[in-house]
XYZ file of C-alpha atoms in Angstrom:
720
model
C -43.405 111.264 14.282
C -43.374 109.528 10.990
C -46.065 109.964 8.321
C -47.709 106.654 7.309
C -49.130 106.446 3.732
C -46.662 105.087 1.194
C -48.147 104.448 -2.248
C -48.043 101.301 -3.823
C -45.599 100.363 -6.371
C -46.759 98.982 -9.783
C -46.289 95.563 -9.981
C -47.046 92.825 -12.867
C -46.754 89.748 -11.327
C -49.253 87.743 -13.031
C -52.862 87.430 -11.815
C -54.837 87.146 -8.796
C -54.394 84.628 -6.042
C -58.077 83.939 -4.754
C -58.234 82.481 -0.901
C -61.998 81.529 -0.569
C -62.123 80.347 2.841
C -64.408 77.970 4.569
C -65.183 78.962 7.751
C -67.156 77.168 10.940
C -68.294 78.336 14.008
C -67.805 76.540 17.353
C -71.102 74.760 16.794
C -70.969 72.205 14.125
C -71.726 73.530 10.544
C -73.515 72.332 7.772
C -70.938 70.260 6.035
C -72.541 69.967 2.758
C -72.673 73.969 2.480
C -69.065 73.865 3.244
C -68.086 71.332 0.416
C -70.355 73.411 -1.977
C -68.480 76.844 -1.026
C -65.012 74.846 -1.085
C -65.805 74.315 -4.754
C -66.211 77.621 -5.909
C -62.620 78.634 -6.160
C -60.385 79.990 -8.531
C -56.984 78.653 -8.457
C -53.632 80.541 -8.683
C -52.309 81.056 -12.489
C -48.862 81.911 -11.175
C -45.920 79.522 -10.867
C -45.531 78.043 -7.484
C -41.948 78.453 -6.175
C -41.819 75.924 -3.270
C -40.725 79.165 -1.351
C -42.333 81.058 1.173
C -41.228 83.981 3.713
C -41.448 84.046 7.447
C -41.411 87.502 9.146
C -41.800 88.303 13.105
C -41.424 91.047 15.750
C -40.556 94.153 13.683
C -41.626 96.450 16.112
C -41.231 99.803 14.411
C -40.655 102.699 16.558
C -41.173 106.289 14.899
C -39.830 107.959 17.970
C -36.182 106.234 17.401
C -33.219 108.742 17.045
C -30.058 108.060 15.606
C -27.074 108.380 18.011
C -29.505 108.639 21.183
C -28.824 106.580 24.168
C -29.465 102.963 24.545
C -30.090 103.343 28.171
C -33.573 102.182 30.011
C -34.316 105.389 30.783
C -33.737 106.882 26.960
C -34.965 103.619 24.881
C -33.009 104.997 21.941
C -35.738 108.062 22.185
C -33.021 110.635 23.478
C -29.515 111.863 24.829
C -26.611 110.553 22.757
C -25.358 107.307 22.434
C -24.447 104.185 20.231
C -28.222 103.967 18.970
C -27.203 103.317 15.151
C -28.465 104.686 12.164
C -30.214 101.043 11.586
C -30.996 100.180 15.038
C -28.676 99.490 18.158
C -27.865 95.769 17.758
C -27.957 93.622 21.251
C -30.076 96.242 22.934
C -33.835 96.640 23.968
C -34.195 99.259 21.918
C -37.183 99.025 19.147
C -36.491 99.267 15.254
C -36.222 102.324 13.329
C -38.311 102.948 10.630
C -35.032 103.417 8.256
C -34.325 99.392 9.536
C -38.112 98.498 8.225
C -37.843 100.226 5.300
C -34.541 99.046 4.503
C -36.021 95.532 5.186
C -38.857 95.699 2.770
C -36.607 97.468 -0.261
C -34.613 94.204 0.405
C -37.150 91.775 0.258
C -38.657 93.202 -2.876
C -35.479 93.168 -4.340
C -34.553 89.344 -3.861
C -37.495 87.496 -2.478
C -40.878 89.358 -4.214
C -40.688 87.055 -7.060
C -39.530 83.694 -5.607
C -41.850 83.097 -2.815
C -45.506 81.502 -2.625
C -47.041 83.495 0.299
C -45.843 85.331 3.629
C -46.281 84.189 7.161
C -46.279 87.413 9.225
C -46.398 86.663 13.143
C -46.988 89.800 14.617
C -45.802 92.099 17.063
C -45.808 94.799 14.651
C -45.800 98.001 17.261
C -43.255 99.388 19.733
C -42.856 98.099 23.114
C -43.971 100.142 25.776
C -40.544 100.839 26.962
C -40.796 104.866 27.753
C -42.454 106.346 30.706
C -42.159 109.495 28.900
C -43.567 108.641 25.571
C -46.366 106.015 26.810
C -47.880 104.145 24.069
C -51.667 104.939 22.494
C -54.275 102.667 21.287
C -54.286 104.893 17.988
C -50.114 104.470 17.567
C -50.497 100.715 17.925
C -52.979 100.602 15.205
C -51.713 103.507 13.001
C -48.348 101.195 13.209
C -50.027 98.043 12.149
C -51.323 99.860 9.302
C -47.738 101.178 8.268
C -46.617 97.570 8.226
C -49.483 96.767 6.018
C -48.841 99.655 3.366
C -44.972 98.208 3.162
C -46.431 95.086 2.347
C -48.782 96.584 -0.018
C -45.833 98.394 -1.410
C -43.864 95.338 -2.086
C -46.591 92.565 -3.211
C -49.422 95.199 -4.373
C -50.761 94.481 -7.760
C -51.091 97.513 -10.182
C -53.911 95.924 -12.588
C -56.907 95.655 -10.408
C -57.834 99.222 -9.613
C -61.682 98.682 -10.079
C -61.569 95.589 -8.157
C -64.266 95.724 -5.109
C -62.483 92.574 -3.276
C -59.168 93.664 -1.153
C -58.033 90.102 -0.666
C -57.603 90.548 -4.607
C -55.019 93.168 -3.988
C -51.817 91.279 -3.533
C -49.418 88.850 -5.664
C -49.334 86.408 -2.952
C -51.006 85.546 0.524
C -49.964 87.431 3.457
C -50.906 85.858 7.143
C -50.439 87.882 9.844
C -51.260 87.051 13.170
C -51.710 89.047 16.808
C -48.727 89.456 18.953
C -48.774 90.568 22.482
C -47.442 93.617 21.628
C -50.500 95.045 18.983
C -52.832 95.675 21.968
C -52.877 97.886 24.728
C -52.302 97.171 27.789
C -49.855 94.860 26.160
C -50.246 90.863 26.656
C -53.905 91.193 27.529
C -56.633 90.705 25.418
C -60.285 89.883 26.474
C -62.433 87.470 24.972
C -64.209 88.586 21.477
C -65.526 90.168 19.872
C -63.613 93.253 21.304
C -62.499 96.584 20.465
C -59.336 94.724 19.269
C -60.544 92.138 16.821
C -62.736 94.422 15.446
C -60.349 97.125 14.464
C -57.930 94.277 13.000
C -60.725 93.282 10.958
C -60.440 96.515 8.989
C -56.692 97.088 9.206
C -56.130 93.513 7.847
C -58.929 93.340 5.459
C -56.854 92.738 2.270
C -55.693 89.161 4.224
C -58.535 88.038 5.951
C -60.554 86.197 3.066
C -64.415 87.822 3.610
C -65.653 84.214 4.669
C -63.402 84.331 7.422
C -64.062 88.028 8.628
C -66.866 86.600 11.129
C -64.910 84.037 13.067
C -61.543 86.333 13.278
C -63.867 89.324 14.625
C -64.912 86.618 17.565
C -61.795 85.413 18.279
C -58.969 86.716 16.202
C -58.240 83.447 14.300
C -58.526 82.357 10.731
C -56.999 80.666 7.778
C -55.729 81.075 4.122
C -55.934 78.636 1.296
C -52.707 79.793 -0.012
C -52.834 76.719 -2.895
C -56.304 76.381 -3.049
C -57.827 73.101 -2.096
C -54.319 72.137 -1.044
C -52.261 73.914 1.576
C -53.934 76.339 4.139
C -52.017 78.729 6.835
C -53.820 78.826 9.996
C -53.661 82.508 12.197
C -53.836 81.023 15.237
C -54.504 83.824 18.208
C -52.022 82.451 20.788
C -52.752 85.269 23.376
C -55.870 83.027 24.567
C -53.141 80.614 25.308
C -50.473 82.887 26.837
C -49.755 82.560 30.147
C -49.344 86.447 30.759
C -52.677 87.539 29.703
C -54.659 88.067 33.034
C -57.970 88.514 30.902
C -58.254 84.538 30.066
C -57.843 81.257 31.998
C -56.443 78.675 29.779
C -58.261 76.224 27.664
C -60.235 74.260 29.493
C -63.632 75.740 30.627
C -66.051 76.098 27.963
C -66.729 79.695 28.462
C -62.992 80.466 28.016
C -61.708 81.859 24.302
C -59.000 79.172 24.329
C -61.443 76.204 24.451
C -63.265 78.013 21.981
C -60.383 78.351 19.775
C -59.476 74.517 19.627
C -62.770 73.632 19.247
C -62.857 75.653 15.720
C -59.088 74.528 15.161
C -60.312 71.036 15.272
C -63.444 71.380 13.255
C -61.096 73.197 10.744
C -58.446 70.448 10.479
C -61.034 67.532 10.440
C -62.857 69.471 7.512
C -59.227 69.970 5.881
C -58.985 65.862 6.313
C -61.984 65.470 4.898
C -61.046 67.813 1.453
C -57.482 65.938 1.485
C -55.872 69.172 2.271
C -52.858 69.965 4.256
C -52.165 73.013 6.647
C -49.367 75.002 8.639
C -50.100 76.361 11.891
C -48.684 79.861 12.878
C -48.817 81.789 15.747
C -46.381 84.616 17.825
C -46.087 83.015 21.118
C -44.504 79.624 20.898
C -45.339 76.765 23.157
C -41.878 77.103 25.365
C -41.985 74.328 28.102
C -39.602 73.995 30.416
C -38.745 73.298 34.023
C -38.505 76.878 34.843
C -40.153 78.641 32.019
C -43.206 78.224 30.142
C -45.116 80.592 27.834
C -48.608 79.057 27.467
C -51.112 77.845 30.035
C -50.649 74.248 31.037
C -54.137 73.677 29.686
C -53.710 74.961 26.143
C -50.177 73.284 25.558
C -52.399 69.820 26.810
C -54.645 70.544 23.631
C -52.038 71.696 21.424
C -49.832 68.776 21.779
C -52.910 66.331 21.530
C -54.392 68.405 18.050
C -50.860 68.097 16.734
C -50.753 64.335 17.123
C -54.105 63.565 16.335
C -54.059 65.769 13.107
C -50.548 64.740 12.154
C -51.459 63.336 8.622
C -52.816 66.960 8.347
C -50.350 69.357 9.771
C -46.796 70.156 7.711
C -45.475 71.730 10.526
C -45.901 75.103 12.765
C -44.138 78.618 13.203
C -43.846 81.282 16.039
C -41.954 84.375 16.620
C -41.843 85.975 19.664
C -38.863 84.957 21.548
C -36.222 86.785 18.830
C -34.042 83.553 19.266
C -33.332 80.957 16.735
C -34.507 77.785 18.075
C -37.150 74.760 17.981
C -38.941 72.968 20.444
C -40.385 69.168 20.615
C -43.918 68.347 21.989
C -44.235 64.625 23.327
C -47.491 63.228 23.056
C -46.689 60.666 25.609
C -47.252 63.653 27.893
C -50.731 64.714 27.199
C -53.165 63.705 29.945
C -56.868 64.062 28.831
C -58.079 64.451 32.476
C -55.436 67.261 33.173
C -56.528 68.944 30.041
C -60.102 69.616 31.391
C -58.334 70.685 34.902
C -58.568 74.436 34.850
C -55.493 74.380 37.552
C -53.684 71.659 36.072
C -51.108 70.503 38.629
C -49.374 67.863 36.445
C -46.565 70.466 35.541
C -44.282 72.848 37.562
C -45.224 76.197 36.427
C -42.504 78.180 35.571
C -41.771 81.813 34.720
C -43.806 82.968 31.853
C -41.994 85.090 28.879
C -43.714 88.125 29.726
C -40.687 90.314 29.595
C -37.626 90.231 27.185
C -35.206 88.387 28.802
C -31.298 88.404 28.455
C -28.755 86.602 27.074
C -27.600 84.921 30.143
C -31.410 83.792 30.963
C -32.094 82.650 27.102
C -28.839 80.416 27.765
C -30.444 79.123 30.729
C -33.360 78.254 28.961
C -31.557 76.775 25.964
C -29.670 74.658 28.326
C -32.802 73.384 30.048
C -33.637 72.432 26.289
C -30.952 70.691 26.053
C -31.410 68.280 29.202
C -34.777 67.639 28.131
C -33.092 66.617 24.891
C -30.592 64.572 26.590
C -33.171 62.385 27.298
C -34.629 61.584 23.886
C -34.424 58.029 22.726
C -31.369 57.206 21.235
C -31.116 55.791 17.522
C -28.713 52.501 17.494
C -26.192 53.003 14.621
C -27.631 52.720 10.709
C -31.282 53.377 12.389
C -31.583 56.718 10.721
C -31.100 56.168 7.103
C -33.539 57.005 4.238
C -36.770 54.702 4.666
C -36.420 52.150 1.980
C -32.363 52.275 1.643
C -30.817 49.008 2.127
C -28.920 48.770 5.512
C -25.102 48.611 5.538
C -24.799 45.490 6.521
C -27.539 43.881 4.028
C -25.128 44.808 1.395
C -23.713 41.410 -0.110
C -20.122 41.778 -1.319
C -18.222 39.026 -3.070
C -16.579 37.954 0.462
C -20.155 36.733 1.906
C -19.536 33.286 -0.421
C -15.985 32.696 0.894
C -17.725 32.472 4.794
C -17.990 29.247 6.536
C -21.570 28.541 7.908
C -20.135 29.924 11.425
C -19.379 33.323 9.985
C -22.571 33.397 8.822
C -24.529 32.313 11.567
C -22.864 35.018 13.462
C -23.889 37.661 10.958
C -27.080 36.385 10.654
C -27.389 36.881 14.665
C -25.780 40.561 14.533
C -28.370 41.397 11.768
C -31.180 40.364 13.941
C -29.632 42.203 16.798
C -29.440 45.212 14.826
C -33.072 44.588 14.048
C -34.395 44.360 17.043
C -32.517 47.509 18.332
C -34.131 49.554 15.339
C -37.375 48.257 16.358
C -37.357 49.003 19.959
C -36.039 52.541 18.810
C -39.336 52.931 16.331
C -41.330 51.956 19.167
C -39.822 54.428 21.533
C -40.408 57.179 19.085
C -43.892 56.551 18.345
C -43.172 54.491 14.980
C -40.471 54.544 12.286
C -41.624 58.141 11.413
C -41.254 59.396 15.041
C -45.043 60.079 15.205
C -44.726 60.379 19.062
C -43.390 64.010 18.704
C -44.387 67.026 16.856
C -42.195 70.067 16.364
C -42.729 73.869 16.795
C -40.206 76.145 14.916
C -39.351 79.670 16.765
C -37.822 82.005 14.045
C -35.862 85.228 15.090
C -36.791 88.879 14.972
C -36.514 91.625 12.827
C -36.222 94.038 15.668
C -32.692 93.840 16.639
C -32.391 92.419 19.638
C -29.649 90.312 18.306
C -29.631 90.813 14.402
C -32.393 91.838 12.388
C -33.451 88.309 10.577
C -35.467 86.879 7.906
C -36.277 83.049 7.298
C -37.227 81.495 3.988
C -38.746 78.336 4.177
C -38.569 75.475 1.375
C -41.452 72.937 0.799
C -41.633 69.818 -1.584
C -43.891 70.523 -4.386
C -43.626 67.220 -5.935
C -47.031 66.481 -7.952
C -48.413 70.000 -6.539
C -47.122 72.392 -9.087
C -48.992 71.074 -12.325
C -51.870 70.747 -10.107
C -51.982 74.151 -8.716
C -52.813 75.287 -12.461
C -56.452 73.968 -12.717
C -58.893 76.683 -12.973
C -61.740 74.574 -10.848
C -62.137 73.332 -7.627
C -61.407 69.325 -6.738
C -64.410 67.731 -5.471
C -64.138 66.846 -1.878
C -64.164 63.613 -0.716
C -66.319 62.539 2.392
C -66.580 59.954 4.523
C -63.197 58.268 5.355
C -62.797 55.526 7.629
C -61.652 56.220 11.046
C -61.601 54.286 13.924
C -64.728 54.335 15.718
C -63.398 54.744 19.802
C -61.768 58.257 19.595
C -60.604 58.498 23.454
C -58.754 55.089 22.889
C -57.303 56.205 19.724
C -56.228 59.426 21.134
C -54.331 57.252 23.577
C -52.813 54.583 21.450
C -49.718 56.451 20.919
C -49.525 57.910 24.459
C -50.206 55.020 26.406
C -47.636 53.971 29.352
C -44.826 51.675 28.194
C -45.532 48.462 30.185
C -48.788 46.752 31.091
C -48.202 47.238 34.946
C -48.199 51.131 34.143
C -51.109 50.896 32.273
C -52.952 49.146 35.005
C -52.074 51.727 36.976
C -53.102 54.647 35.111
C -55.899 52.778 34.251
C -57.062 52.370 37.931
C -55.924 56.181 38.910
C -58.715 57.269 36.272
C -61.593 54.514 37.169
C -61.011 56.504 40.808
C -61.783 59.903 39.273
C -64.796 58.939 37.299
C -64.025 61.574 34.679
C -63.858 61.312 31.115
C -62.843 64.133 28.977
C -65.006 67.135 29.162
C -64.345 67.834 25.303
C -64.378 66.184 21.783
C -60.928 64.516 21.410
C -60.109 64.774 18.012
C -60.466 62.057 15.468
C -56.728 60.168 14.821
C -55.695 59.613 11.282
C -57.448 56.508 9.481
C -55.165 53.290 10.218
C -54.571 53.135 6.571
C -53.339 56.579 5.895
C -49.642 56.951 5.466
C -47.582 59.272 7.684
C -47.994 63.051 7.342
C -45.685 65.705 5.494
C -44.505 66.191 8.888
C -42.803 62.911 8.939
C -42.491 61.444 5.521
C -40.996 63.336 2.521
C -43.990 64.247 0.448
C -46.147 67.213 -1.329
C -45.598 70.243 0.882
C -43.184 68.815 3.501
C -40.661 71.407 4.942
C -37.369 70.231 3.020
C -35.347 73.261 4.742
C -35.021 76.898 5.270
C -32.174 79.837 4.573
C -31.414 81.970 7.613
C -31.027 85.749 7.170
C -29.362 88.376 8.995
C -28.122 92.060 8.763
C -25.013 92.506 10.632
C -25.954 95.727 11.712
C -22.513 96.534 13.579
C -20.783 96.661 10.078
C -23.764 98.033 8.376
C -24.056 101.189 11.082
C -20.225 101.498 10.778
C -20.018 103.368 13.727
C -18.784 101.612 16.366
C -15.084 102.413 16.161
C -12.069 100.441 15.869
C -12.882 98.033 18.687
C -15.165 95.135 17.700
C -18.307 94.422 19.510
C -16.812 91.556 21.426
C -14.225 93.570 23.259
C -16.487 96.433 24.073
C -18.765 94.444 26.035
C -17.707 94.453 29.642
C -16.453 90.881 30.518
C -18.297 91.057 33.693
C -21.803 91.279 32.361
C -22.838 94.241 34.600
C -23.890 96.394 31.625
C -25.800 93.856 30.055
C -28.662 93.681 31.819
C -29.623 96.109 33.966
C -33.249 96.237 35.843
C -34.533 94.327 32.986
C -33.152 96.486 30.080
C -30.089 95.700 28.177
C -28.148 98.427 26.340
C -26.329 96.791 23.922
C -22.735 96.095 23.061
C -21.353 99.686 21.890
C -21.232 101.213 25.492
C -18.017 102.861 24.762
C -20.202 105.823 22.766
C -22.577 105.958 25.519
C -23.189 109.726 26.576
C -20.881 110.836 23.810
C -20.970 114.713 23.646
C -21.055 114.909 20.177
C -22.870 113.152 17.533
C -20.963 111.691 14.739
C -22.453 112.228 11.163
C -23.625 108.749 10.076
C -21.651 106.759 7.464
C -23.780 103.587 7.112
C -22.521 100.983 4.676
C -24.839 99.539 2.259
C -27.715 97.688 4.026
C -28.412 94.172 3.124
C -29.487 90.753 4.649
C -26.712 88.228 4.051
C -27.022 84.269 4.458
C -26.063 82.944 7.956
C -26.676 79.680 7.402
C -29.017 77.088 5.295
C -30.146 73.557 6.245
C -29.273 72.458 2.614
C -25.343 72.788 2.931
C -25.019 72.928 6.736
C -22.538 70.413 7.639
C -23.073 70.954 11.650
C -26.978 70.517 11.748
C -27.064 67.728 9.318
C -30.448 68.251 8.122
C -31.851 66.117 5.050
C -34.992 67.876 5.675
C -37.345 69.261 8.442
C -39.180 66.007 9.237
C -39.696 65.168 12.761
C -36.764 62.322 12.466
C -34.596 64.720 11.508
C -34.954 67.329 14.518
C -34.975 64.269 16.837
C -31.765 63.408 15.591
C -30.432 66.781 15.723
C -31.918 67.354 19.176
C -30.265 64.326 20.280
C -27.131 65.409 19.268
C -27.525 68.748 20.769
C -28.515 66.818 24.155
C -25.648 64.715 24.002
C -23.337 65.470 26.588
C -19.581 64.416 26.295
C -17.928 62.834 29.069
C -19.316 61.332 31.941
C -16.748 61.185 34.303
C -16.991 62.797 37.591
C -16.080 66.539 37.932
C -16.284 69.638 39.578
C -19.261 71.637 38.756
C -17.243 75.076 38.809
C -15.192 73.633 35.930
C -15.237 76.860 33.165
C -15.768 75.919 29.765
C -12.987 78.404 28.765
C -10.576 75.253 30.126
C -12.165 73.005 27.273
C -9.732 72.429 24.573
C -9.588 69.552 21.410
C -7.831 66.757 23.545
C -9.682 63.670 24.282
C -8.266 63.500 27.709
C -9.384 67.204 28.485
C -11.464 65.854 31.095
C -8.630 63.827 32.670
C -6.252 66.731 32.560
C -8.813 68.846 34.165
C -9.273 67.060 37.321
C -5.439 66.442 37.660
C -3.764 69.512 37.064
C -6.030 72.425 36.474
C -3.681 75.037 38.056
C -1.325 74.817 35.565
C -4.217 75.178 32.842
C -3.720 78.463 31.074
C -6.566 80.787 29.966
C -7.328 80.298 26.195
C -7.918 83.154 23.713
C -9.403 81.512 21.204
C -12.006 79.000 23.259
C -12.177 75.634 21.783
C -14.251 72.666 22.803
C -14.535 68.913 22.416
C -15.995 67.843 18.964
C -18.864 66.511 20.263
C -20.076 69.733 21.543
C -19.625 71.458 18.035
C -23.159 71.103 17.526
C -24.464 72.901 20.736
C -22.076 75.488 20.463
C -23.618 76.109 17.048
C -26.857 75.844 18.256
C -25.959 78.907 20.424
C -24.312 81.137 17.993
C -27.497 80.707 16.135
C -29.834 81.286 18.526
C -28.303 84.578 19.404
C -28.288 85.105 15.478
C -24.293 85.600 15.280
C -24.585 88.592 17.553
C -22.894 86.879 20.458
C -19.681 85.084 18.916
C -17.933 82.032 20.456
C -15.669 84.397 22.357
C -18.532 85.898 24.446
C -20.413 82.722 24.744
C -17.788 80.985 26.195
C -15.736 83.934 28.199
C -19.248 85.686 29.317
C -21.716 83.230 29.294
C -19.914 80.076 29.034
C -19.485 79.536 32.681
C -23.283 79.183 33.402
C -23.650 77.031 30.810
C -20.745 75.209 31.443
C -21.631 74.410 34.983
C -25.244 73.273 33.921
C -23.347 70.852 31.251
C -20.721 69.546 33.334
C -23.151 69.079 36.088
C -25.478 66.995 34.198
C -22.896 65.153 32.707
C -21.663 63.759 36.265
C -22.094 60.116 37.375
C -24.297 59.949 40.647
């Protein structure tokens, strides 16, 4: 066992960041009292950088042993094998303490003085994956205390020794959240208050503002004004939404903590709207929802999507972890049914397989392929419709040649312009507005635990008009009484109604037969005069990009031998996922009789990619419009010819005639050593490589997982 209790480092990074917060129980509180409380805010005196860190799923394991076996019955705790000094990459083993220490040392050396706050989205204890060393409640709590101490080492202050306020001990706000492995048994959290919410109220006392502790002890949720009076970060307790939590039952019944959680969130977001503030939502389990897999109860997903839509003028974005893979998911407000929200056993969506267990690369690939199929149905933008709002369309730019055109040419040009304008308006109508307000989006960051490679993400956000305001020492007054549409239910459905009047009539008749109204308060939509929110239009707090970092443990551990990772993997895939367990890539050292002496290279995170200069994703910013464009490109299946569903992606090359070649003469096609694919699929394969944090290279994607992906891809491209 390791010894907890690292000494705090002496840091001198400016003055305190006070995070006084306004809390509210489910019952509506006194708004005037909360307004007065909000005025008593001390704004930060440190400069803002427009960057914050997202770190998730560290899973520290004090029982990890270097060069132990990665097999399921050993779990990197015993035996001999390929477990590296900094972790067993691509396996299901947890993180050694050496990896946790090295991660925080890197953060201290490279990020500490250049970020404004930290989002820490849970799973801060090891998995219960070793029957010989079962987890205990004490260990789970102590591992979380250990990580709290690591954060204090990096971000702690040395000039407040006599300060009795624990939330004033840090140079930047840190916002933690419950992970499904931060409790015992894992996944199962009963309604609060309970021993876990009470215990973590103490463990996270440096992070949870005093005014928020009652709400946290009751339900495990809270928020922090990371930039007082301007930006708040919410810690959602997604375990009450989690489909694998057997102690709760969705978000429909008033007796359920999930229902109470959304009521609390509604009240807080409404209050932030009245104060002119913005919010970032964070949680552990993301709202994954495809035909075969889902992570949240359907009633919770419905409410979440409705809340995201109704508070689209307030919410900047949402961040999650849990799934260990780098990706994103879109929520479509047209899939919200207010009556289904209140049905405890909603049947409008096929119940899929939850993400209770960690899933193999092959299963992840299936899930990502389903996302691709969903995105292939997104509205397709016409040419020139995705340029920056306010910019002149290309066809509107006049040139000297215009003056030489005859009347007939001018009429044709005018007709073409009118036709293109009509197409653009049709597209804007399909996506909810020119800003894409029909949709919302959730970011899912990959993990520190090396199921692939350890990862960190640094987001950048727009500071226009923020930095100077943040220096004031007095809170701005709260402006109340903003105008809102009077009919809440109709307003909530304004962007979610069926496209045609006939469909609307059908829906109306169905609901009239049911004689039901939503059994909950539908959140108010933005004022009709409100501009689009920061998730839709570039403005203060809009997320403008992120940098994704990873630590290549194959290189850092430096004990994999001469063969590279891809060649050591069994090409049949039989060793990749045995009985729900991944042993990792370096199987040739499994069961070695003699443990080599560790000779690691210097540990460091390096940049995997940055959206700022990414020529594949081409994200100008992280607004919904940018992600709709990216999702549609990922979902763009190339080739509509009729093909056999057993075509192997290994056979695809760069030739524009590859479909014809494959259908006419497959038997003469040679297996390519360096697999290539159509240029149109480049964004899809980049998406896959990044999902696996570069730990699964292109050879493996094409060779090992390619057939399954290709079959699904080709099948979707077949014309019926």
